[in-house]
Amino acid sequence: MNKTLILSNFWIKVLACLFMTIDHIGLCMSIFLDNTPTISTISYIFRIIGRLAYPLFFFLIIEGCRHTKSFPKYFLRLGIFALIIAISIMVIYWAILPNPNYMSGLYNIFITLLLVSSSYFFLVKCKKWFKLLTLIPLIYLLLATLIEFNVLYFTDTTSKVLFSSIMPDYGSYTLFALVFYYIIYFINEFRIKKHYSNNLEEIEIYKASPYYLVMSKATVSISIVLTALLCYLFTYIEGFGANSLYILSTYTILSVVIILLYNGKLGFSNKYIKYGFYLYYPLHLLIIFGIFNLITML
């Protein structure tokens, strides 16, 4: 194993959670605090750092799918936490935010992860025409993107909040990243089958080798780079250039450095650590938004 590959699955999760927390602190600063130049600058820097979080989660969910022994249990776990996040978001919007009409862009990351994992399952585990089921998560993400672009929209607050709870976070970003991932995946699969002359036994041996991990990291990394570049191009299109989320999304390209340092090992792991990472998301949201809400009341 290359000694420069120093990050296990555990440490990438820790970094992703750290970046995510910094991102949400920056978001709360922009919502709850006075919009002074200093606050705006700090908030923006925090949100730039936070851009490194989602690509890491995107990579981790694909790695989780590659190694899971039971997709039904994996989907069920993500589904349960998607429901917990949906409830947390409704509490934040209706009980904590200073203005319930303010749509902060707080959406359900576990819906996104559920869509990514189901995409991987349909793409990799299904055979022949069943691979077309990959269109289901893509259509969901496309609808979310149309709402993100205000092509579709809700007028009343209740509908906005309810849909926000099931709206995938990083919807358009995930849509673009998955499309690029699909393309690169099919190119790699074609190359592998051609190289091994469709010998299924040799292909399985190759996929269990360290070289396949390198290819997996490269596939996700290239998808992230292309998506970041696409977001950068969007900033030059009239109507998109002022959208700070696309400007910020260009910084996701920095996460590739962390992904390339992944050594393929699980690292520290037990059931408490596993569920602790799942629980961290709703708990940190409620705590951060609650603290900033108290600050504004003082």
XYZ file of C-alpha atoms in Angstrom:
298
model
C 0.000 0.000 0.000
C 1.325 3.432 -0.955
C 2.404 5.210 2.254
C 1.079 8.531 0.928
C -2.466 7.110 1.082
C -3.051 8.125 4.678
C -6.812 8.546 4.912
C -9.159 5.705 5.841
C -12.916 5.739 5.375
C -13.261 6.871 9.019
C -11.020 9.928 8.649
C -12.673 11.020 5.401
C -16.013 10.897 7.250
C -14.534 13.001 10.052
C -13.250 15.581 7.557
C -16.572 15.617 5.699
C -18.468 16.236 8.960
C -16.010 18.976 9.953
C -16.360 20.773 6.605
C -20.136 20.372 6.743
C -20.294 21.880 10.235
C -18.189 24.865 9.148
C -20.481 25.297 6.136
C -23.629 25.381 8.269
C -22.064 27.821 10.729
C -21.352 30.096 7.766
C -24.942 29.656 6.560
C -26.343 30.585 9.987
C -24.093 33.646 10.149
C -25.666 34.904 6.923
C -29.206 34.200 8.213
C -29.108 35.319 11.828
C -26.357 37.951 12.110
C -26.166 41.495 10.781
C -24.802 41.606 7.247
C -21.629 43.561 8.011
C -18.566 43.292 5.717
C -16.704 41.248 8.348
C -19.585 38.827 8.925
C -20.152 38.464 5.181
C -16.469 37.713 4.554
C -16.201 35.146 7.346
C -19.492 33.536 6.302
C -18.316 33.281 2.687
C -14.958 31.745 3.694
C -16.761 29.209 5.893
C -19.038 28.294 2.999
C -16.062 27.832 0.671
C -14.504 25.415 3.174
C -17.899 23.721 3.454
C -17.916 22.972 -0.281
C -15.425 20.189 0.347
C -17.979 18.217 2.378
C -20.497 16.998 -0.180
C -18.079 15.475 -2.742
C -16.589 13.479 0.125
C -20.045 12.201 1.107
C -20.720 11.443 -2.574
C -17.525 9.366 -2.671
C -18.240 7.677 0.677
C -21.747 6.633 -0.346
C -20.378 5.010 -3.507
C -17.694 3.256 -1.452
C -20.399 2.136 0.972
C -22.405 0.713 -1.920
C -19.338 -1.097 -3.262
C -18.740 -2.865 0.034
C -22.196 -3.315 1.547
C -23.368 -6.878 2.095
C -27.057 -5.937 1.989
C -28.473 -3.181 -0.206
C -31.977 -3.426 1.374
C -30.523 -2.717 4.845
C -28.358 0.064 3.406
C -31.383 1.721 1.738
C -33.512 1.266 4.862
C -30.873 2.940 7.046
C -30.598 5.906 4.674
C -34.405 6.094 4.414
C -34.871 6.214 8.197
C -32.370 9.042 8.548
C -33.905 10.853 5.562
C -37.170 10.874 7.551
C -35.357 12.153 10.668
C -33.769 14.967 8.622
C -37.134 15.855 7.068
C -38.623 16.294 10.555
C -35.557 18.285 11.699
C -35.855 20.643 8.720
C -39.540 21.290 9.423
C -38.697 22.057 13.074
C -35.944 24.480 11.977
C -38.162 26.295 9.471
C -41.253 26.574 11.671
C -39.749 26.893 15.168
C -36.237 28.355 14.821
C -35.796 30.506 11.714
C -36.503 34.203 12.371
C -38.724 34.412 9.300
C -40.606 31.235 8.230
C -40.907 32.640 4.697
C -37.123 32.726 4.416
C -35.935 29.755 2.374
C -32.364 29.217 3.498
C -31.528 26.483 1.018
C -31.538 23.907 3.820
C -32.479 20.644 2.126
C -32.334 16.928 2.910
C -28.854 15.508 2.326
C -30.039 11.977 3.096
C -32.507 12.146 0.205
C -29.507 12.969 -1.973
C -27.492 10.059 -0.580
C -30.470 7.743 -1.067
C -30.688 8.818 -4.719
C -26.937 8.336 -5.237
C -26.971 4.875 -3.645
C -30.015 3.764 -5.656
C -28.317 5.084 -8.816
C -25.257 2.969 -8.045
C -27.412 -0.099 -7.366
C -29.358 0.202 -10.627
C -26.187 0.955 -12.586
C -23.850 -1.693 -11.177
C -26.000 -4.482 -9.732
C -28.833 -4.610 -12.272
C -28.481 -6.423 -15.572
C -29.234 -5.328 -19.123
C -32.417 -3.283 -19.505
C -32.938 -3.042 -15.745
C -30.101 -0.518 -15.790
C -32.658 1.908 -17.224
C -34.013 2.185 -13.669
C -31.134 4.623 -13.149
C -33.477 7.124 -14.818
C -35.690 7.173 -11.686
C -33.201 9.000 -9.397
C -32.112 11.163 -12.340
C -35.709 12.284 -12.953
C -36.123 13.096 -9.244
C -32.933 15.152 -9.354
C -34.035 16.837 -12.580
C -37.306 17.953 -10.961
C -35.336 19.240 -7.958
C -33.041 21.123 -10.356
C -36.014 22.764 -12.086
C -37.209 23.953 -8.674
C -33.680 25.132 -7.865
C -33.684 27.133 -11.129
C -37.181 28.497 -10.271
C -38.686 26.889 -13.365
C -41.041 25.151 -10.928
C -41.887 26.823 -7.637
C -44.290 26.926 -4.691
C -46.055 30.083 -3.552
C -47.248 29.189 -0.039
C -44.908 28.694 2.907
C -46.333 25.326 3.980
C -45.678 23.759 0.569
C -42.191 25.276 0.489
C -41.277 23.830 3.875
C -42.788 20.396 3.189
C -41.008 20.116 -0.142
C -37.783 21.445 1.364
C -37.825 18.483 3.750
C -37.713 16.036 0.800
C -35.691 18.258 -1.545
C -32.267 16.711 -2.228
C -29.405 18.902 -1.098
C -26.926 19.614 -3.917
C -29.652 18.563 -6.359
C -28.285 20.009 -9.612
C -24.685 19.273 -8.574
C -25.588 15.628 -7.935
C -27.470 15.409 -11.233
C -24.405 16.588 -13.178
C -21.985 14.474 -11.121
C -24.053 11.310 -11.648
C -24.336 11.870 -15.398
C -20.549 12.232 -15.627
C -20.127 9.202 -13.338
C -22.418 7.097 -15.576
C -20.459 8.049 -18.694
C -17.051 7.308 -17.146
C -18.352 4.085 -15.574
C -19.581 2.725 -18.920
C -16.295 3.677 -20.603
C -14.348 1.826 -17.897
C -16.621 -1.223 -18.068
C -16.221 -1.381 -21.858
C -12.433 -1.114 -21.495
C -12.289 -3.838 -18.807
C -14.464 -6.296 -20.744
C -12.452 -5.701 -23.896
C -9.125 -6.151 -22.057
C -10.223 -9.408 -20.373
C -12.133 -10.657 -23.427
C -15.347 -10.814 -21.368
C -13.856 -13.482 -19.083
C -16.103 -13.050 -16.034
C -13.732 -14.837 -13.647
C -10.777 -12.590 -14.562
C -12.984 -9.491 -14.379
C -14.074 -10.404 -10.838
C -10.441 -10.938 -9.806
C -9.554 -7.528 -11.226
C -12.452 -5.851 -9.394
C -11.197 -7.318 -6.101
C -7.682 -5.965 -6.700
C -6.167 -2.652 -5.475
C -6.153 -1.416 -9.077
C -9.937 -1.310 -9.099
C -9.877 0.991 -6.054
C -7.629 3.352 -8.016
C -10.101 3.298 -10.891
C -13.022 3.884 -8.503
C -11.300 6.923 -6.961
C -10.423 8.227 -10.416
C -14.006 7.821 -11.657
C -15.452 9.849 -8.782
C -12.623 12.399 -8.929
C -13.052 13.042 -12.641
C -16.826 13.355 -12.148
C -16.263 15.973 -9.419
C -13.719 17.907 -11.507
C -16.032 18.010 -14.536
C -19.003 19.045 -12.379
C -16.985 21.817 -10.713
C -15.879 23.078 -14.123
C -19.481 22.982 -15.352
C -20.568 25.041 -12.318
C -17.780 27.485 -13.136
C -19.077 27.833 -16.701
C -22.573 28.499 -15.315
C -21.245 31.582 -13.554
C -20.718 33.164 -16.982
C -24.316 32.574 -18.070
C -26.710 35.446 -17.535
C -29.052 34.649 -14.663
C -26.666 32.102 -13.129
C -23.617 34.287 -12.551
C -25.225 35.953 -9.534
C -26.088 32.577 -7.957
C -23.510 32.215 -5.182
C -24.116 28.449 -4.968
C -22.633 27.901 -8.427
C -19.694 30.142 -7.626
C -19.145 28.244 -4.378
C -19.564 24.862 -6.083
C -16.460 25.473 -8.169
C -14.444 24.994 -4.959
C -15.629 21.377 -4.692
C -12.725 20.552 -6.994
C -10.420 20.826 -3.943
C -12.023 17.733 -2.390
C -10.364 15.567 -5.047
C -7.044 15.879 -3.176
C -8.618 14.219 -0.124
C -10.269 11.468 -2.174
C -6.971 10.589 -3.854
C -5.397 10.115 -0.394
C -7.940 7.384 0.455
C -6.257 4.060 1.219
C -9.295 1.805 0.838
C -9.317 0.832 4.514
C -12.344 1.127 6.792
C -10.435 2.509 9.799
C -12.102 2.850 13.219
C -15.499 1.211 13.049
C -18.181 -0.219 15.295
C -21.932 0.198 15.485
C -21.654 3.246 17.757
C -19.314 5.043 15.367
C -21.440 4.074 12.355
C -24.704 5.345 13.799
C -22.916 8.254 15.441
C -22.043 9.627 12.002
C -25.657 9.236 10.894
C -26.994 10.989 13.999
C -24.439 13.775 13.800
C -26.201 15.422 10.865
C -29.619 16.142 12.430
C -28.111 16.858 15.850
C -25.548 19.367 14.605
C -28.216 21.162 12.533
C -30.552 21.560 15.484
C -27.718 22.630 17.806
C -26.191 25.194 15.402
C -29.519 26.721 14.392
C -30.646 26.677 18.037
C -27.490 28.479 19.232
C -27.778 31.188 16.579
C -31.468 31.582 17.380
C -30.581 32.164 21.052
C -27.889 34.686 20.035
C -30.457 36.779 18.159
C -32.773 36.706 21.189
C -30.139 38.127 23.564
